[in-house]
Amino acid sequence: VASDEGETVGTITVNFDSSHGLLVDECFSTEARQLRDDGLLLCEFIKLAVDGVVRSKKVLASLMDAAFLCAREVRRCDKALIEVNPRHVRFYESMLGFKVLRRDRMNRRVNAPAVLMSLDLAFADEQVEEAHHGDGVHANGKRSLYRHGFSPEERSGLVNRLRRSYS
């Protein structure tokens, strides 16, 4: 949960793979199974919401950064999966480096088309590091949401708090 002066302004949930699978398995079981067969530990980012009034890059970046840290540093996941509406694909590709795994399936849970995307969490870690030691621009010259995330000191403190809560 992201909050500002006690008011919730954003949420994200990290769902970890288990014997019950992930929500993405409902629409994209073949793709998720292939990643598991490749030996990757998976999670999914779900229930992402940011207050429409706030629309802050800082809020979104902080939520995503917290999700990355929880997935990679606490639970040691390799890849994060998300299902997005096709109109949001370019944003996740350009601002966070997600890759399309499969396009256009109907997600019956939300009765809307869905695209399965994945993010290599080691790549996300590299992007955070680069953003805090560079000018916030990717090597390919594009802007990045990573520069709006937590500082290295904030990330360290958050990882410690997350590890305590999962132990």
PDB file of C-alpha atoms in Angstrom:
ATOM      1  CA  VAL A   1       0.000   0.000   0.000  1.00  0.00           C
ATOM      2  CA  ALA A   2       1.240   3.486  -0.845  1.00  0.00           C
ATOM      3  CA  SER A   3      -0.136   6.260   1.295  1.00  0.00           C
ATOM      4  CA  ASP A   4       0.099  10.020   1.523  1.00  0.00           C
ATOM      5  CA  GLU A   5      -0.782  11.716   4.806  1.00  0.00           C
ATOM      6  CA  GLY A   6      -2.691   8.632   5.936  1.00  0.00           C
ATOM      7  CA  GLU A   7      -4.688   8.283   2.703  1.00  0.00           C
ATOM      8  CA  THR A   8      -4.200   5.213   0.491  1.00  0.00           C
ATOM      9  CA  VAL A   9      -3.074   6.369  -2.959  1.00  0.00           C
ATOM     10  CA  GLY A  10      -1.990   3.039  -4.467  1.00  0.00           C
ATOM     11  CA  THR A  11      -1.854  -0.719  -4.014  1.00  0.00           C
ATOM     12  CA  ILE A  12      -0.111  -3.746  -5.497  1.00  0.00           C
ATOM     13  CA  THR A  13      -0.122  -7.407  -4.529  1.00  0.00           C
ATOM     14  CA  VAL A  14       2.707  -9.856  -5.159  1.00  0.00           C
ATOM     15  CA  ASN A  15       1.347 -13.365  -5.577  1.00  0.00           C
ATOM     16  CA  PHE A  16       3.979 -16.101  -5.235  1.00  0.00           C
ATOM     17  CA  ASP A  17       3.882 -19.342  -7.183  1.00  0.00           C
ATOM     18  CA  SER A  18       2.747 -22.359  -5.199  1.00  0.00           C
ATOM     19  CA  SER A  19       1.149 -25.748  -5.700  1.00  0.00           C
ATOM     20  CA  HIS A  20      -2.058 -23.791  -6.417  1.00  0.00           C
ATOM     21  CA  GLY A  21      -0.348 -21.944  -9.269  1.00  0.00           C
ATOM     22  CA  LEU A  22      -0.851 -18.310 -10.177  1.00  0.00           C
ATOM     23  CA  LEU A  23      -3.822 -16.364 -11.495  1.00  0.00           C
ATOM     24  CA  VAL A  24      -2.052 -16.092 -14.877  1.00  0.00           C
ATOM     25  CA  ASP A  25      -2.407 -19.879 -15.183  1.00  0.00           C
ATOM     26  CA  GLU A  26      -6.112 -19.396 -15.909  1.00  0.00           C
ATOM     27  CA  CYS A  27      -5.394 -17.726 -19.270  1.00  0.00           C
ATOM     28  CA  PHE A  28      -1.723 -18.469 -19.883  1.00  0.00           C
ATOM     29  CA  SER A  29      -1.000 -21.892 -18.368  1.00  0.00           C
ATOM     30  CA  THR A  30       1.223 -23.045 -21.248  1.00  0.00           C
ATOM     31  CA  GLU A  31       3.476 -19.998 -20.976  1.00  0.00           C
ATOM     32  CA  ALA A  32       3.715 -20.181 -17.165  1.00  0.00           C
ATOM     33  CA  ARG A  33       4.416 -23.929 -17.293  1.00  0.00           C
ATOM     34  CA  GLN A  34       7.253 -23.354 -19.790  1.00  0.00           C
ATOM     35  CA  LEU A  35       8.896 -20.836 -17.463  1.00  0.00           C
ATOM     36  CA  ARG A  36       8.585 -23.261 -14.546  1.00  0.00           C
ATOM     37  CA  ASP A  37      10.011 -26.055 -16.712  1.00  0.00           C
ATOM     38  CA  ASP A  38      12.969 -23.753 -17.427  1.00  0.00           C
ATOM     39  CA  GLY A  39      13.624 -23.752 -13.670  1.00  0.00           C
ATOM     40  CA  LEU A  40      12.450 -20.203 -12.985  1.00  0.00           C
ATOM     41  CA  LEU A  41      10.804 -19.190  -9.728  1.00  0.00           C
ATOM     42  CA  LEU A  42       7.757 -17.083 -10.591  1.00  0.00           C
ATOM     43  CA  CYS A  43       5.538 -14.484  -9.014  1.00  0.00           C
ATOM     44  CA  GLU A  44       2.861 -12.238 -10.398  1.00  0.00           C
ATOM     45  CA  PHE A  45       1.971  -8.636  -9.769  1.00  0.00           C
ATOM     46  CA  ILE A  46      -1.774  -8.209  -9.366  1.00  0.00           C
ATOM     47  CA  LYS A  47      -4.265  -5.679  -8.078  1.00  0.00           C
ATOM     48  CA  LEU A  48      -2.175  -2.684  -9.120  1.00  0.00           C
ATOM     49  CA  ALA A  49      -4.153   0.490  -8.608  1.00  0.00           C
ATOM     50  CA  VAL A  50      -3.154   4.128  -8.297  1.00  0.00           C
ATOM     51  CA  ASP A  51      -5.577   6.862  -7.254  1.00  0.00           C
ATOM     52  CA  GLY A  52      -6.710   8.656 -10.399  1.00  0.00           C
ATOM     53  CA  VAL A  53      -6.374  12.037  -8.701  1.00  0.00           C
ATOM     54  CA  VAL A  54      -2.752  11.421  -7.710  1.00  0.00           C
ATOM     55  CA  ARG A  55      -1.436   9.857 -10.965  1.00  0.00           C
ATOM     56  CA  SER A  56       2.058  10.152  -9.618  1.00  0.00           C
ATOM     57  CA  LYS A  57       5.079   8.480 -11.209  1.00  0.00           C
ATOM     58  CA  LYS A  58       6.581   8.391  -7.720  1.00  0.00           C
ATOM     59  CA  VAL A  59       3.615   6.409  -6.346  1.00  0.00           C
ATOM     60  CA  LEU A  60       3.668   3.903  -9.192  1.00  0.00           C
ATOM     61  CA  ALA A  61       7.464   3.589  -9.115  1.00  0.00           C
ATOM     62  CA  SER A  62       7.464   3.084  -5.344  1.00  0.00           C
ATOM     63  CA  LEU A  63       4.787   0.392  -5.539  1.00  0.00           C
ATOM     64  CA  MET A  64       6.664  -1.431  -8.294  1.00  0.00           C
ATOM     65  CA  ASP A  65      10.004  -1.060  -6.485  1.00  0.00           C
ATOM     66  CA  ALA A  66       8.512  -2.539  -3.303  1.00  0.00           C
ATOM     67  CA  ALA A  67       7.077  -5.418  -5.345  1.00  0.00           C
ATOM     68  CA  PHE A  68      10.472  -6.026  -7.018  1.00  0.00           C
ATOM     69  CA  LEU A  69      12.224  -6.079  -3.648  1.00  0.00           C
ATOM     70  CA  CYS A  70       9.688  -8.409  -2.092  1.00  0.00           C
ATOM     71  CA  ALA A  71       9.861 -10.790  -5.052  1.00  0.00           C
ATOM     72  CA  ARG A  72      13.615 -10.790  -5.698  1.00  0.00           C
ATOM     73  CA  GLU A  73      15.294 -10.001  -2.396  1.00  0.00           C
ATOM     74  CA  VAL A  74      12.895 -11.679   0.011  1.00  0.00           C
ATOM     75  CA  ARG A  75      11.417 -14.601  -1.940  1.00  0.00           C
ATOM     76  CA  ARG A  76      14.234 -15.034  -4.526  1.00  0.00           C
ATOM     77  CA  CYS A  77      11.928 -15.044  -7.562  1.00  0.00           C
ATOM     78  CA  ASP A  78      13.452 -14.898 -11.038  1.00  0.00           C
ATOM     79  CA  LYS A  79      10.549 -13.500 -13.063  1.00  0.00           C
ATOM     80  CA  ALA A  80       7.487 -11.420 -12.403  1.00  0.00           C
ATOM     81  CA  LEU A  81       4.436 -11.948 -14.595  1.00  0.00           C
ATOM     82  CA  ILE A  82       1.585  -9.531 -15.206  1.00  0.00           C
ATOM     83  CA  GLU A  83      -1.581  -9.601 -17.247  1.00  0.00           C
ATOM     84  CA  VAL A  84      -2.355  -6.236 -18.779  1.00  0.00           C
ATOM     85  CA  ASN A  85      -4.900  -4.792 -21.123  1.00  0.00           C
ATOM     86  CA  PRO A  86      -3.380  -4.483 -24.622  1.00  0.00           C
ATOM     87  CA  ARG A  87      -3.529  -0.681 -24.444  1.00  0.00           C
ATOM     88  CA  HIS A  88      -1.064  -0.719 -21.486  1.00  0.00           C
ATOM     89  CA  VAL A  89       1.613  -2.897 -23.122  1.00  0.00           C
ATOM     90  CA  ARG A  90       3.765  -0.024 -24.441  1.00  0.00           C
ATOM     91  CA  PHE A  91       3.934   1.599 -21.012  1.00  0.00           C
ATOM     92  CA  TYR A  92       5.188  -1.569 -19.287  1.00  0.00           C
ATOM     93  CA  GLU A  93       7.670  -2.217 -22.097  1.00  0.00           C
ATOM     94  CA  SER A  94       9.122   1.263 -22.292  1.00  0.00           C
ATOM     95  CA  MET A  95       9.002   2.370 -18.666  1.00  0.00           C
ATOM     96  CA  LEU A  96       9.824  -0.893 -16.853  1.00  0.00           C
ATOM     97  CA  GLY A  97      11.277  -3.311 -19.413  1.00  0.00           C
ATOM     98  CA  PHE A  98       8.541  -5.957 -19.329  1.00  0.00           C
ATOM     99  CA  LYS A  99       8.468  -8.272 -22.365  1.00  0.00           C
ATOM    100  CA  VAL A 100       5.371  -9.650 -24.077  1.00  0.00           C
ATOM    101  CA  LEU A 101       5.111 -13.432 -23.733  1.00  0.00           C
ATOM    102  CA  ARG A 102       1.679 -13.889 -25.270  1.00  0.00           C
ATOM    103  CA  ARG A 103      -0.839 -11.507 -26.768  1.00  0.00           C
ATOM    104  CA  ASP A 104      -4.586 -11.198 -26.705  1.00  0.00           C
ATOM    105  CA  ARG A 105      -6.382 -13.777 -24.696  1.00  0.00           C
ATOM    106  CA  MET A 106      -9.726 -13.114 -23.091  1.00  0.00           C
ATOM    107  CA  ASN A 107      -9.403 -12.845 -19.321  1.00  0.00           C
ATOM    108  CA  ARG A 108     -12.760 -14.053 -18.052  1.00  0.00           C
ATOM    109  CA  ARG A 109     -12.097 -12.811 -14.487  1.00  0.00           C
ATOM    110  CA  VAL A 110     -12.304  -9.211 -15.718  1.00  0.00           C
ATOM    111  CA  ASN A 111     -14.086  -9.843 -19.032  1.00  0.00           C
ATOM    112  CA  ALA A 112     -11.401  -8.023 -21.014  1.00  0.00           C
ATOM    113  CA  PRO A 113      -8.536  -8.886 -23.366  1.00  0.00           C
ATOM    114  CA  ALA A 114      -5.227  -9.646 -21.666  1.00  0.00           C
ATOM    115  CA  VAL A 115      -1.567  -9.735 -22.657  1.00  0.00           C
ATOM    116  CA  LEU A 116       0.898 -11.775 -20.608  1.00  0.00           C
ATOM    117  CA  MET A 117       4.134  -9.923 -19.880  1.00  0.00           C
ATOM    118  CA  SER A 118       7.218 -10.886 -17.902  1.00  0.00           C
ATOM    119  CA  LEU A 119      10.033  -9.043 -16.236  1.00  0.00           C
ATOM    120  CA  ASP A 120      13.401 -10.530 -15.409  1.00  0.00           C
ATOM    121  CA  LEU A 121      13.885  -9.342 -11.834  1.00  0.00           C
ATOM    122  CA  ALA A 122      17.693  -9.284 -12.205  1.00  0.00           C
ATOM    123  CA  PHE A 123      17.170  -6.827 -15.071  1.00  0.00           C
ATOM    124  CA  ALA A 124      14.907  -4.701 -12.861  1.00  0.00           C
ATOM    125  CA  ASP A 125      17.609  -4.679 -10.188  1.00  0.00           C
ATOM    126  CA  GLU A 126      20.176  -3.501 -12.755  1.00  0.00           C
ATOM    127  CA  GLN A 127      17.823  -0.748 -13.912  1.00  0.00           C
ATOM    128  CA  VAL A 128      17.345   0.518 -10.369  1.00  0.00           C
ATOM    129  CA  GLU A 129      21.104   0.560  -9.845  1.00  0.00           C
ATOM    130  CA  GLU A 130      21.657   2.388 -13.137  1.00  0.00           C
ATOM    131  CA  ALA A 131      18.914   4.915 -12.386  1.00  0.00           C
ATOM    132  CA  HIS A 132      20.514   5.883  -9.081  1.00  0.00           C
ATOM    133  CA  HIS A 133      24.011   6.182 -10.515  1.00  0.00           C
ATOM    134  CA  GLY A 134      23.199   7.677 -13.884  1.00  0.00           C
ATOM    135  CA  ASP A 135      20.882  10.274 -15.294  1.00  0.00           C
ATOM    136  CA  GLY A 136      17.707   8.171 -15.185  1.00  0.00           C
ATOM    137  CA  VAL A 137      17.878   7.345 -18.886  1.00  0.00           C
ATOM    138  CA  HIS A 138      18.260   3.769 -20.140  1.00  0.00           C
ATOM    139  CA  ALA A 139      21.252   2.892 -22.281  1.00  0.00           C
ATOM    140  CA  ASN A 140      18.864   2.886 -25.255  1.00  0.00           C
ATOM    141  CA  GLY A 141      18.060   6.546 -24.545  1.00  0.00           C
ATOM    142  CA  LYS A 142      14.496   6.041 -23.289  1.00  0.00           C
ATOM    143  CA  ARG A 143      13.104   7.394 -20.059  1.00  0.00           C
ATOM    144  CA  SER A 144      12.619   4.987 -17.186  1.00  0.00           C
ATOM    145  CA  LEU A 145      10.202   4.750 -14.282  1.00  0.00           C
ATOM    146  CA  TYR A 146      13.026   3.247 -12.212  1.00  0.00           C
ATOM    147  CA  ARG A 147      14.507   6.662 -11.452  1.00  0.00           C
ATOM    148  CA  HIS A 148      11.366   7.541  -9.495  1.00  0.00           C
ATOM    149  CA  GLY A 149      11.681   4.582  -7.096  1.00  0.00           C
ATOM    150  CA  PHE A 150      13.271   4.359  -3.684  1.00  0.00           C
ATOM    151  CA  SER A 151      16.818   5.520  -2.980  1.00  0.00           C
ATOM    152  CA  PRO A 152      19.430   2.809  -2.212  1.00  0.00           C
ATOM    153  CA  GLU A 153      19.101   3.603   1.511  1.00  0.00           C
ATOM    154  CA  GLU A 154      15.314   3.382   1.408  1.00  0.00           C
ATOM    155  CA  ARG A 155      15.518   0.095  -0.526  1.00  0.00           C
ATOM    156  CA  SER A 156      17.868  -1.393   2.078  1.00  0.00           C
ATOM    157  CA  GLY A 157      15.535  -0.466   4.923  1.00  0.00           C
ATOM    158  CA  LEU A 158      12.504  -1.778   3.066  1.00  0.00           C
ATOM    159  CA  VAL A 159      14.214  -5.114   2.323  1.00  0.00           C
ATOM    160  CA  ASN A 160      15.043  -5.509   6.019  1.00  0.00           C
ATOM    161  CA  ARG A 161      11.422  -4.791   7.013  1.00  0.00           C
ATOM    162  CA  LEU A 162      10.082  -7.184   4.368  1.00  0.00           C
ATOM    163  CA  ARG A 163      12.453  -9.963   5.445  1.00  0.00           C
ATOM    164  CA  ARG A 164      11.311  -9.576   9.052  1.00  0.00           C
ATOM    165  CA  SER A 165       7.673  -9.783   8.034  1.00  0.00           C
ATOM    166  CA  TYR A 166       8.261 -12.981   5.998  1.00  0.00           C
ATOM    167  CA  SER A 167      10.372 -14.771   8.621  1.00  0.00           C
TER     168      SER A 167
END
